[in-house]
Coordinates of C-alpha atoms in Angstrom, one line a residue:
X1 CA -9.2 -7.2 1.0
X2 CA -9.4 -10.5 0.3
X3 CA -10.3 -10.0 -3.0
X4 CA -7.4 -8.2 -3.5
X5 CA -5.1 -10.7 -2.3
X6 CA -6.1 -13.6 -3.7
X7 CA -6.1 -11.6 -7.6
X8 CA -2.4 -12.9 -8.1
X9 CA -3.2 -15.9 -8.6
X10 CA -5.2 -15.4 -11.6
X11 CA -1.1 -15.0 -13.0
X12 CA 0.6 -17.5 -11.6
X13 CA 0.5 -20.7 -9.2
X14 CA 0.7 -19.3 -5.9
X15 CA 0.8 -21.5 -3.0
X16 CA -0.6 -20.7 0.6
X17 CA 0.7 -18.6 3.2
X18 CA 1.8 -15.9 1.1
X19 CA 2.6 -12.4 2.3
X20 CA -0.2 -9.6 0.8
X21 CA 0.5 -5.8 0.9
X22 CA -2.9 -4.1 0.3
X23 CA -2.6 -0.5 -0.6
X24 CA -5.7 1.4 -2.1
X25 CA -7.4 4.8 -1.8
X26 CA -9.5 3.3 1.3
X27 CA -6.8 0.7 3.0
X28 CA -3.6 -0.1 3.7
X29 CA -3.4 -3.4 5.3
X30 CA -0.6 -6.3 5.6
X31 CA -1.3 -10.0 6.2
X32 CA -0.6 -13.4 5.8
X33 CA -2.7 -15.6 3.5
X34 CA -2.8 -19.0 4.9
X35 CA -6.1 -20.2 2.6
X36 CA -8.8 -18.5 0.4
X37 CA -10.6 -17.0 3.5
X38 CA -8.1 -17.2 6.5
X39 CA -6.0 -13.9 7.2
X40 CA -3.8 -13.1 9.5
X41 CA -3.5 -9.0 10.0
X42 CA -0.1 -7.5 10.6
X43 CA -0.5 -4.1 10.3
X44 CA -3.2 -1.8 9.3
X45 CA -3.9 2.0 8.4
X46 CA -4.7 4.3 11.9
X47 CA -6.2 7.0 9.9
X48 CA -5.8 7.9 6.3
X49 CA -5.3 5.2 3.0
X50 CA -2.2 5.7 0.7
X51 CA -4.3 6.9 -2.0
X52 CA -6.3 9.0 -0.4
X53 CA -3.8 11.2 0.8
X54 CA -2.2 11.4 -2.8
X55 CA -5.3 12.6 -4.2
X56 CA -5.1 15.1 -1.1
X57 CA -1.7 16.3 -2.5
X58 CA -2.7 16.6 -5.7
X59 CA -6.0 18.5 -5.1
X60 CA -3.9 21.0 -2.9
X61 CA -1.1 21.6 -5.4
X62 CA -4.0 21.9 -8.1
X63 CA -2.4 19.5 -10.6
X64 CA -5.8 19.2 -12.6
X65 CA -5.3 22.5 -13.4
X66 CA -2.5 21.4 -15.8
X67 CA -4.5 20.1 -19.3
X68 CA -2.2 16.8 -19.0
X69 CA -3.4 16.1 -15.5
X70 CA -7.4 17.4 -16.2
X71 CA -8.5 13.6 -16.2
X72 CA -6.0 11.9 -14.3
X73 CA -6.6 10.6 -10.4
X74 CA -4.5 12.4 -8.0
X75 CA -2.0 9.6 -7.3
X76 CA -1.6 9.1 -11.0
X77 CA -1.0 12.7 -11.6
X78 CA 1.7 13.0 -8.7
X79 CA 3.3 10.1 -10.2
X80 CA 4.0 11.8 -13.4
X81 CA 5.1 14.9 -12.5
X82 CA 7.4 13.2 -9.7
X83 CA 9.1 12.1 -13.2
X84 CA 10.3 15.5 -13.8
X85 CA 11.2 16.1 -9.5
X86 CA 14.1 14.9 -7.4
X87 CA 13.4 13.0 -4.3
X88 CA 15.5 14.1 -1.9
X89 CA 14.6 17.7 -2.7
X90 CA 12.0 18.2 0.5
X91 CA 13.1 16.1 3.6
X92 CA 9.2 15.1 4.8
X93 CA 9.9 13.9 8.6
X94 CA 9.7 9.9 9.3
X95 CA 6.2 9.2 10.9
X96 CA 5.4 6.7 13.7
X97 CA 8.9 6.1 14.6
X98 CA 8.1 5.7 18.4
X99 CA 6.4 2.9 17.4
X100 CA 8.1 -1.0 16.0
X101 CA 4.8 -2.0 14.6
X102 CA 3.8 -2.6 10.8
X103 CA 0.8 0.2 11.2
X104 CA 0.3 2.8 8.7
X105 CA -0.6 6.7 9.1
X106 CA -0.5 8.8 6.3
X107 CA -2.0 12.2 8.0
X108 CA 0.6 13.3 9.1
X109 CA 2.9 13.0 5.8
X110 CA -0.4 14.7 4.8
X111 CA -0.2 17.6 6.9
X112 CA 3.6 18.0 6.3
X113 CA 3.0 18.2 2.6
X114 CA -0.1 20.9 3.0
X115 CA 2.4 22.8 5.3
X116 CA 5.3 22.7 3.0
X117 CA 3.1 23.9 -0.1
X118 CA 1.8 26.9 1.5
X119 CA 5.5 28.2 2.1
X120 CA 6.4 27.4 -1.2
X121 CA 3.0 29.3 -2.6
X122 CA 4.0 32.4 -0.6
X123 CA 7.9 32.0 -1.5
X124 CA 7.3 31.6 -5.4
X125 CA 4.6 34.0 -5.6
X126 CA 2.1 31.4 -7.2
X127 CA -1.1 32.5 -8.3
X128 CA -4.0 30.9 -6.6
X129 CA -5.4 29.2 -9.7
X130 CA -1.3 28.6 -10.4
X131 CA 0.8 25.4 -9.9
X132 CA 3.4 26.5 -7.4
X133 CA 7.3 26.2 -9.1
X134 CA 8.7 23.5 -7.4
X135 CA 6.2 20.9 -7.7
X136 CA 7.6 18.3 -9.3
X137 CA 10.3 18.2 -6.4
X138 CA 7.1 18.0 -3.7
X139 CA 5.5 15.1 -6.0
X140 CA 8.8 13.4 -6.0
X141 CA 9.5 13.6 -2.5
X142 CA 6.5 13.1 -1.4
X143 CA 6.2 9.9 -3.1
X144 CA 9.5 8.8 -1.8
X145 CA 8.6 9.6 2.0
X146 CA 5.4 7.2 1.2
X147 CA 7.9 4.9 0.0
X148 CA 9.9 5.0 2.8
X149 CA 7.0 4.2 5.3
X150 CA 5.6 1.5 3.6
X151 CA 8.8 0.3 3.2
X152 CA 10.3 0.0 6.4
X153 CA 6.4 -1.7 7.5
X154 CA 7.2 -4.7 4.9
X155 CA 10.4 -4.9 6.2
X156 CA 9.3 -5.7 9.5
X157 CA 6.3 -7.7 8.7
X158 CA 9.3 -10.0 6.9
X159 CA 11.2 -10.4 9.8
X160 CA 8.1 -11.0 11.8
X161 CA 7.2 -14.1 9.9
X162 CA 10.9 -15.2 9.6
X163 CA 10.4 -15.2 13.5
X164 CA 7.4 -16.9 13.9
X165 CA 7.7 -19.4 10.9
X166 CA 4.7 -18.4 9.0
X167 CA 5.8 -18.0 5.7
X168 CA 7.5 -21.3 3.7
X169 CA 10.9 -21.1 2.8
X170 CA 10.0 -19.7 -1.0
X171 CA 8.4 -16.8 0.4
X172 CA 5.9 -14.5 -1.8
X173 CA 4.7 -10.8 -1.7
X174 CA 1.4 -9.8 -3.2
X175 CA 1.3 -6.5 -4.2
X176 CA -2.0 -5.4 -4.6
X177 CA -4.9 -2.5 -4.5
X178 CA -4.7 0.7 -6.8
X179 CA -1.8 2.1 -5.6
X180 CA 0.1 -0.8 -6.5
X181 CA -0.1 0.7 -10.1
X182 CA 2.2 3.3 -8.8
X183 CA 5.4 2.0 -10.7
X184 CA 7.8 4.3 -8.3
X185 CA 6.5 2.6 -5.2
X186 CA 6.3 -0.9 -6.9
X187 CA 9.9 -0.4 -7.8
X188 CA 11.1 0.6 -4.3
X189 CA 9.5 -2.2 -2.8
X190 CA 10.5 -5.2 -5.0
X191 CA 13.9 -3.6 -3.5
X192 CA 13.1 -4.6 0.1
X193 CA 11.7 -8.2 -1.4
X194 CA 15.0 -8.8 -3.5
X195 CA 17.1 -7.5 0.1
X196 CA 14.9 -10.6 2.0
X197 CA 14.8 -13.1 -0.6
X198 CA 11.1 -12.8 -1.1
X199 CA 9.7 -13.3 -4.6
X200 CA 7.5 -9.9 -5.7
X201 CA 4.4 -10.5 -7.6
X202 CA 1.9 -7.7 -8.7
X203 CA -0.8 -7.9 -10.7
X204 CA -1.2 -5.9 -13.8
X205 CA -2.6 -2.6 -13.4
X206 CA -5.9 -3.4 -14.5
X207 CA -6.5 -6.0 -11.7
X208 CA -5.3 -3.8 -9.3
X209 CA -8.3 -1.7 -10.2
X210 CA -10.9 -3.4 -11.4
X211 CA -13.4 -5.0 -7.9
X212 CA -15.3 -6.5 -10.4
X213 CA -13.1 -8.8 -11.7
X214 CA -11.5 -8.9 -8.5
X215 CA -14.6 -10.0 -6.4
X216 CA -15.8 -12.5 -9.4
X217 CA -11.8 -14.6 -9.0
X218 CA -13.0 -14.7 -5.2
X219 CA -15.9 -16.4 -5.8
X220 CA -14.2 -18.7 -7.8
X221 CA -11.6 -19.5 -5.7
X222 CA -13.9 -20.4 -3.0
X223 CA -16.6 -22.1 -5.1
X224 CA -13.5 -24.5 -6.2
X225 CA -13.0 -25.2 -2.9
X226 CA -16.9 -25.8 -1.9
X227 CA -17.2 -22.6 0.7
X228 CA -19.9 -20.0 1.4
X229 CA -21.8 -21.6 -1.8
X230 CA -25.6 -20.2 -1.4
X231 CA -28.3 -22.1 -3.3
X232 CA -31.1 -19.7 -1.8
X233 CA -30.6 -16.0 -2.4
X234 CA -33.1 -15.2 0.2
X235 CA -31.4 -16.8 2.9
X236 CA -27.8 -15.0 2.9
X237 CA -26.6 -13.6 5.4
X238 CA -25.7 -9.7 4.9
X239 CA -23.1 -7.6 6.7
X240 CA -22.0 -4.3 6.4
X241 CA -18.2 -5.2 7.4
X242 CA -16.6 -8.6 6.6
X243 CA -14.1 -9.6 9.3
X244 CA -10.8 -9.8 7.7
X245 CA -9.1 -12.4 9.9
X246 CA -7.2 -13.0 12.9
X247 CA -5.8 -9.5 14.1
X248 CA -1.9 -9.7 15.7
X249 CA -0.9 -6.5 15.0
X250 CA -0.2 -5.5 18.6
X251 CA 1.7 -8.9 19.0
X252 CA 3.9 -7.5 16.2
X253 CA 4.4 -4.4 18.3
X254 CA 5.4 -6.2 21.4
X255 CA 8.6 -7.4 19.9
X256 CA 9.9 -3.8 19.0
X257 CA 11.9 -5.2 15.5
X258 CA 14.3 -3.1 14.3
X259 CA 15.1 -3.7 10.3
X260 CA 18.2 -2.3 8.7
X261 CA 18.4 0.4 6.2
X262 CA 18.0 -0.3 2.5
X263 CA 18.6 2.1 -0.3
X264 CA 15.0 2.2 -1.9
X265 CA 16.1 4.5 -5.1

């Protein structure tokens, strides 16, 4: 996570605290950067990751079955032939709305979009090595109801930090993690930044997915700064986790914020 954040500012001059959205095929996670290893967590993923439940979706509607697809990841793939979909085709129900926090779940948009391409399987007659007809509309609303989730999340988290003065008056959102290549989501989200006066930086697509280069910039950012510098291999310290930070999400909660509606497309 850290790693992921702090890969902007390879780009540009980024000052600390910024505002980082991480979302990647294993996390979904929003925080404040206040320094190179000091997070603050204000909302996190309950069950499934962003990107693993596109490549879910795509598995179930088969999309590697089509030749342009056959080497494409599942979130890629649904991107693409959301191109060719409208949005506000399939209505996929709103998801955590009992609670004002800026947690993620994505099982149950998961389960919702299993459920809706079995009925459109048995309407359309599809085949069972077949793509079923309306796919393009499922990718697209899908996508948009992943949108809409995330969005209203980042929202909150804004007004959170407006509250509680964490972010300077110039405030920045990192975009990062693989998903972050998804240009639909990207788009819709640079909507809710413009709406709060928050500048929107993501890295190129190619940082958002390579952890080599990613975990190499964090070394370098705290070696410039003198911090977990080892000079015996032999003596570090392993762990299987690394603590992210501070954790505040249920203080988040406790305030119940309600953001306005924004028109994300």
């Amino acid at each position: 996570m850290r790693a992921h954040a702090l890969t902007a500012r390879m780009m540009k001059k980024i000052n600390f605290p910024f505002l980082v959205l991480l979302m990647s095929g294993g996390h979904c996670l929003l925080t404040v950067a206040k320094d190179v290893d000091d997070f603050v967590i204000l909302g996190k993923g309950q069950d499934e990751a962003p990107g693993d439940t596109l490549d879910k979706v795509a598995r179930r509607l088969k999309l590697k079955n089509l030749p342009q697809f056959e080497k494409m990841c599942g979130g890629a793939a649904i991107e693409q032939m959301a191109l060719k979909g409208d949005p506000t085709t399939v209505d996929f129900p709103n998801v955590m709305t009992q609670w004002s926090n800026c947690n993620f779940s994505f099982s149950g948009l998961n389960n919702s979009a299993h459920r809706f391409i079995k009925k459109s399987e048995e309407k359309y007659g599809t085949p069972a090595d077949g793509i079923v007809e309306n796919a393009p509309d499922i990718c697209a609303s899908f996508q948009y109801s992943i949108l809409k989730h995330l969005a209203k999340r980042l929202q909150r988290s804004l007004l959170f930090c407006d509250m509680n003065q964490m972010l300077p008056k110039e405030r920045i959102l990192v975009l990062s993690g693989g998903v972050a290549s998804n240009q639909f989501l990207r788009s819709g989200l640079e909507k809710v930044c413009s709406k709060y006066d928050c500048e929107f930086v993501c890295p190129p697509p190619e940082l958002c997915t390579d952890n080599g280069i990613m975990i190499a910039w964090n070394g370098v950012e705290k070696f410039k700064r003198g911090r977990d510098i080892m000079y015996d291999p032999f003596n570090v310290k392993v762990e299987a986790k690394c603590a992210i930070g501070e954790d505040i999400t249920e203080q988040v909660g406790q305030l119940s914020i309600k953001p306005d509606r924004i028109k994300l497309i």
